[in-house]
Short mmCIF file of C-alpha atoms in Angstrom, two decimals:
data_model
loop_
_atom_site.label_atom_id
_atom_site.label_comp_id
_atom_site.label_asym_id
_atom_site.label_seq_id
_atom_site.Cartn_x
_atom_site.Cartn_y
_atom_site.Cartn_z
CA UNK R 211 0.22 -0.02 -0.16
CA UNK R 212 1.61 3.07 -1.16
CA UNK R 213 1.98 6.26 1.49
CA UNK R 214 -0.50 8.32 -0.92
CA UNK R 215 -3.18 5.09 -0.78
CA UNK R 216 -2.89 5.82 3.51
CA UNK R 217 -3.26 9.27 3.82
CA UNK R 218 -6.18 8.88 1.96
CA UNK R 219 -7.60 6.21 4.05
CA UNK R 220 -7.05 8.12 7.00
CA UNK R 221 -8.42 11.01 5.89
CA UNK R 222 -11.22 9.43 4.98
CA UNK R 223 -11.53 7.56 8.27
CA UNK R 224 -11.51 10.81 10.02
CA UNK R 225 -13.68 12.64 7.80
CA UNK R 226 -16.60 9.65 8.78
CA UNK R 227 -15.56 9.37 12.34
CA UNK R 228 -16.39 13.04 12.31
CA UNK R 229 -19.34 13.09 10.50
CA UNK R 230 -20.56 10.29 12.88
CA UNK R 231 -20.00 12.23 15.91
CA UNK R 232 -22.17 15.06 14.41
CA UNK R 233 -24.89 13.19 13.66
CA UNK R 234 -24.67 11.91 16.80
CA UNK R 235 -24.89 15.53 18.02
CA UNK R 236 -27.84 16.07 15.71
CA UNK R 237 -29.89 13.57 16.98
CA UNK R 238 -28.91 14.48 20.77
CA UNK R 239 -30.27 17.90 21.07
CA UNK R 240 -33.15 16.88 18.50
CA UNK R 241 -34.03 13.78 22.12
CA UNK R 242 -33.67 17.20 24.09
CA UNK R 243 -36.02 18.90 22.21
CA UNK R 244 -38.68 15.90 22.04
CA UNK R 245 -38.31 15.95 25.66
CA UNK R 246 -40.34 19.11 26.27
CA UNK R 247 -43.18 18.78 27.48
CA UNK R 248 -45.31 21.60 25.73
CA UNK R 249 -44.03 21.66 22.12
CA UNK R 250 -46.24 22.63 19.16
CA UNK R 251 -47.21 19.65 16.81
CA UNK R 252 -44.29 21.45 14.08
CA UNK R 253 -41.70 21.06 16.13
CA UNK R 254 -42.21 17.75 17.27
CA UNK R 255 -42.64 16.95 13.89
CA UNK R 256 -39.46 18.53 12.76
CA UNK R 257 -37.89 17.07 15.69
CA UNK R 258 -38.33 14.11 14.44
CA UNK R 259 -37.31 14.50 10.63
CA UNK R 260 -34.15 15.68 11.67
CA UNK R 261 -34.03 12.74 13.80
CA UNK R 262 -34.72 10.21 10.56
CA UNK R 263 -31.80 11.93 8.91
CA UNK R 264 -29.04 11.58 11.42
CA UNK R 265 -30.05 8.40 12.12
CA UNK R 266 -29.78 7.24 8.62
CA UNK R 267 -26.41 9.92 7.73
CA UNK R 268 -25.24 7.59 11.11
CA UNK R 269 -25.89 4.24 9.89
CA UNK R 270 -24.29 5.60 6.49
CA UNK R 271 -20.94 6.28 8.47
CA UNK R 272 -20.81 3.49 10.24
CA UNK R 273 -20.78 1.73 6.99
CA UNK R 274 -18.53 3.46 5.78
CA UNK R 275 -15.85 3.52 8.82
CA UNK R 276 -16.28 -0.92 9.02
CA UNK R 277 -14.84 -0.35 5.22
CA UNK R 278 -12.18 1.60 6.50
CA UNK R 279 -11.25 -0.69 9.44
CA UNK R 280 -11.56 -3.64 6.92
CA UNK R 281 -8.92 -1.91 5.23
CA UNK R 282 -6.60 -1.38 7.58
CA UNK R 283 -6.64 -5.27 8.66
CA UNK R 284 -5.75 -5.96 5.36
CA UNK R 285 -9.42 -7.64 4.02
CA UNK R 286 -10.21 -7.41 1.09
CA UNK R 287 -13.08 -4.90 -0.48
CA UNK R 288 -16.17 -4.95 -1.73
CA UNK R 289 -17.21 -5.02 -5.21
CA UNK R 290 -20.40 -5.44 -7.69
CA UNK R 291 -20.89 -6.47 -11.65
CA UNK R 292 -23.87 -6.35 -12.94
CA UNK R 293 -24.78 -7.56 -16.73
CA UNK R 294 -27.57 -9.76 -18.09
CA UNK R 295 -24.89 -11.82 -20.16
CA UNK R 296 -23.52 -14.51 -18.70
CA UNK R 297 -19.87 -13.89 -20.68
CA UNK R 298 -19.35 -10.27 -19.65
CA UNK R 299 -20.75 -10.46 -16.14
CA UNK R 300 -18.16 -13.22 -15.47
CA UNK R 301 -15.16 -11.20 -17.40
CA UNK R 302 -16.28 -8.64 -14.58
CA UNK R 303 -16.40 -10.63 -11.88
CA UNK R 304 -13.34 -12.31 -12.57
CA UNK R 305 -11.34 -8.77 -13.46
CA UNK R 306 -12.63 -7.71 -10.17
CA UNK R 307 -11.60 -10.69 -8.20
CA UNK R 308 -8.37 -11.01 -9.75
CA UNK R 309 -8.12 -6.80 -8.24
CA UNK R 310 -8.19 -7.82 -4.81
CA UNK R 311 -12.34 -7.60 -4.05
CA UNK R 312 -14.69 -9.84 -3.08
CA UNK R 313 -17.82 -9.72 -5.57
CA UNK R 314 -20.28 -10.22 -5.85
CA UNK R 315 -22.86 -10.94 -9.09
CA UNK R 316 -26.49 -9.27 -10.45
CA UNK R 317 -28.24 -10.31 -13.35
CA UNK R 318 -30.01 -7.17 -13.65
CA UNK R 319 -30.65 -3.88 -13.54
CA UNK R 320 -32.82 -4.33 -10.79
CA UNK R 321 -30.96 -7.07 -8.98
CA UNK R 322 -27.77 -4.85 -9.62
CA UNK R 323 -30.25 -1.61 -7.52
CA UNK R 324 -30.92 -4.09 -4.65
CA UNK R 325 -27.62 -5.50 -3.84
CA UNK R 326 -25.79 -2.13 -4.52
CA UNK R 327 -28.45 -1.17 -1.82
CA UNK R 328 -27.80 -3.91 0.13
CA UNK R 329 -24.32 -4.42 -0.03
CA UNK R 330 -22.46 -1.08 -0.63
CA UNK R 331 -19.52 -2.30 -2.08
CA UNK R 332 -16.47 0.19 -2.92
CA UNK R 333 -16.97 0.01 -6.66
CA UNK R 334 -19.95 -1.31 -9.04
CA UNK R 335 -19.06 -2.23 -13.18
CA UNK R 336 -22.48 -2.19 -14.70
CA UNK R 337 -23.86 -3.12 -17.88
CA UNK R 338 -25.80 -0.33 -18.56
CA UNK R 339 -27.46 -2.61 -21.68
CA UNK R 340 -29.08 -4.87 -19.16
CA UNK R 341 -32.83 -5.03 -18.73
CA UNK R 342 -33.39 -3.95 -21.32
CA UNK R 343 -31.94 0.16 -20.23
CA UNK R 344 -33.17 -0.20 -16.09
CA UNK R 345 -29.45 -0.70 -15.68
CA UNK R 346 -29.14 2.45 -17.67
CA UNK R 347 -31.00 4.92 -14.65
CA UNK R 348 -29.10 2.76 -11.65
CA UNK R 349 -26.82 5.42 -11.60
CA UNK R 350 -28.64 7.64 -10.89
CA UNK R 351 -31.23 5.75 -8.72
CA UNK R 352 -28.34 4.78 -6.51
CA UNK R 353 -26.76 7.97 -6.12
CA UNK R 354 -30.05 9.65 -4.77
CA UNK R 355 -30.10 7.21 -2.40
CA UNK R 356 -27.17 7.79 -0.72
CA UNK R 357 -24.66 5.71 -2.53
CA UNK R 358 -21.24 7.16 -2.10
CA UNK R 359 -19.02 4.23 -4.17
CA UNK R 360 -17.47 4.68 -7.82
CA UNK R 361 -19.63 3.10 -10.09
CA UNK R 362 -18.27 2.18 -13.72
CA UNK R 363 -20.82 1.87 -16.87
CA UNK R 364 -19.79 -0.87 -19.22
CA UNK R 365 -21.34 0.54 -22.76
CA UNK R 366 -21.37 -0.28 -27.15
CA UNK R 367 -17.89 1.53 -28.14
CA UNK R 368 -19.22 4.36 -29.78
CA UNK R 369 -21.84 5.61 -27.62
CA UNK R 370 -19.47 5.02 -24.60
CA UNK R 371 -16.62 7.08 -26.46
CA UNK R 372 -19.79 9.84 -27.01
CA UNK R 373 -20.67 9.87 -23.26
CA UNK R 374 -17.24 9.95 -22.12
CA UNK R 375 -16.98 12.79 -24.12
CA UNK R 376 -19.97 14.77 -22.77
CA UNK R 377 -18.89 13.85 -18.95
CA UNK R 378 -20.46 9.88 -18.64
CA UNK R 379 -23.84 8.53 -17.86
CA UNK R 380 -25.66 10.18 -14.86
CA UNK R 381 -24.62 8.81 -11.57
CA UNK R 382 -21.98 6.96 -13.00
CA UNK R 383 -17.96 7.82 -12.42
CA UNK R 384 -16.23 6.39 -15.51
CA UNK R 385 -17.72 4.70 -19.02
CA UNK R 386 -15.94 1.89 -20.73
CA UNK R 387 -16.45 0.56 -24.21
CA UNK R 388 -18.04 -2.85 -24.20
CA UNK R 389 -15.17 -4.41 -25.58
CA UNK R 390 -12.38 -3.33 -22.48
CA UNK R 391 -9.55 -4.44 -22.45
CA UNK R 392 -8.20 -5.11 -18.58
CA UNK R 393 -6.20 -2.15 -18.39
CA UNK R 394 -8.71 0.01 -19.10
CA UNK R 395 -10.94 -1.53 -16.03
CA UNK R 396 -8.27 -1.53 -13.36
CA UNK R 397 -7.88 2.04 -14.69
CA UNK R 398 -11.70 2.99 -14.34
CA UNK R 399 -11.50 1.09 -11.07
CA UNK R 400 -8.81 3.12 -8.80
#
């Protein structure tokens, strides 16, 4: 592991701890407000909304802390490959495994979204032509739901280059041609 990677992990870990502490402080403050007698319904409702939002943020940060702790312990990260093309799914899964990840596979866009939200992998490589186009919206749906991991779209050659030139596909960090080389995938997930 390089010194730069260790520093990035350390910064990420400190950011996660900071965010977790802020969430706990917000929950504590909201709890104090809720404990007061005679507050109007609107104030109680707002305090409840804040607590719920902070609980979700704290849960997300705790998941990230686990990932950082696993990295520090030398445990492999988690990755997800999504495609309804069995050959491409096997290829993506094998390359991710070779890169040192524990790999989950999904053969549909909906299955990929469910796995993404349930497992919260560090990396997701998605064949966006999967499931009659539902995988194309997976990036935006995942980002809207709070997923922060790296997402790579795999698409047909001419469109992949055009989308990459336009800044990518909504929600995805990188776009690869369907006939990508292993080195291109390694670069896209780095």
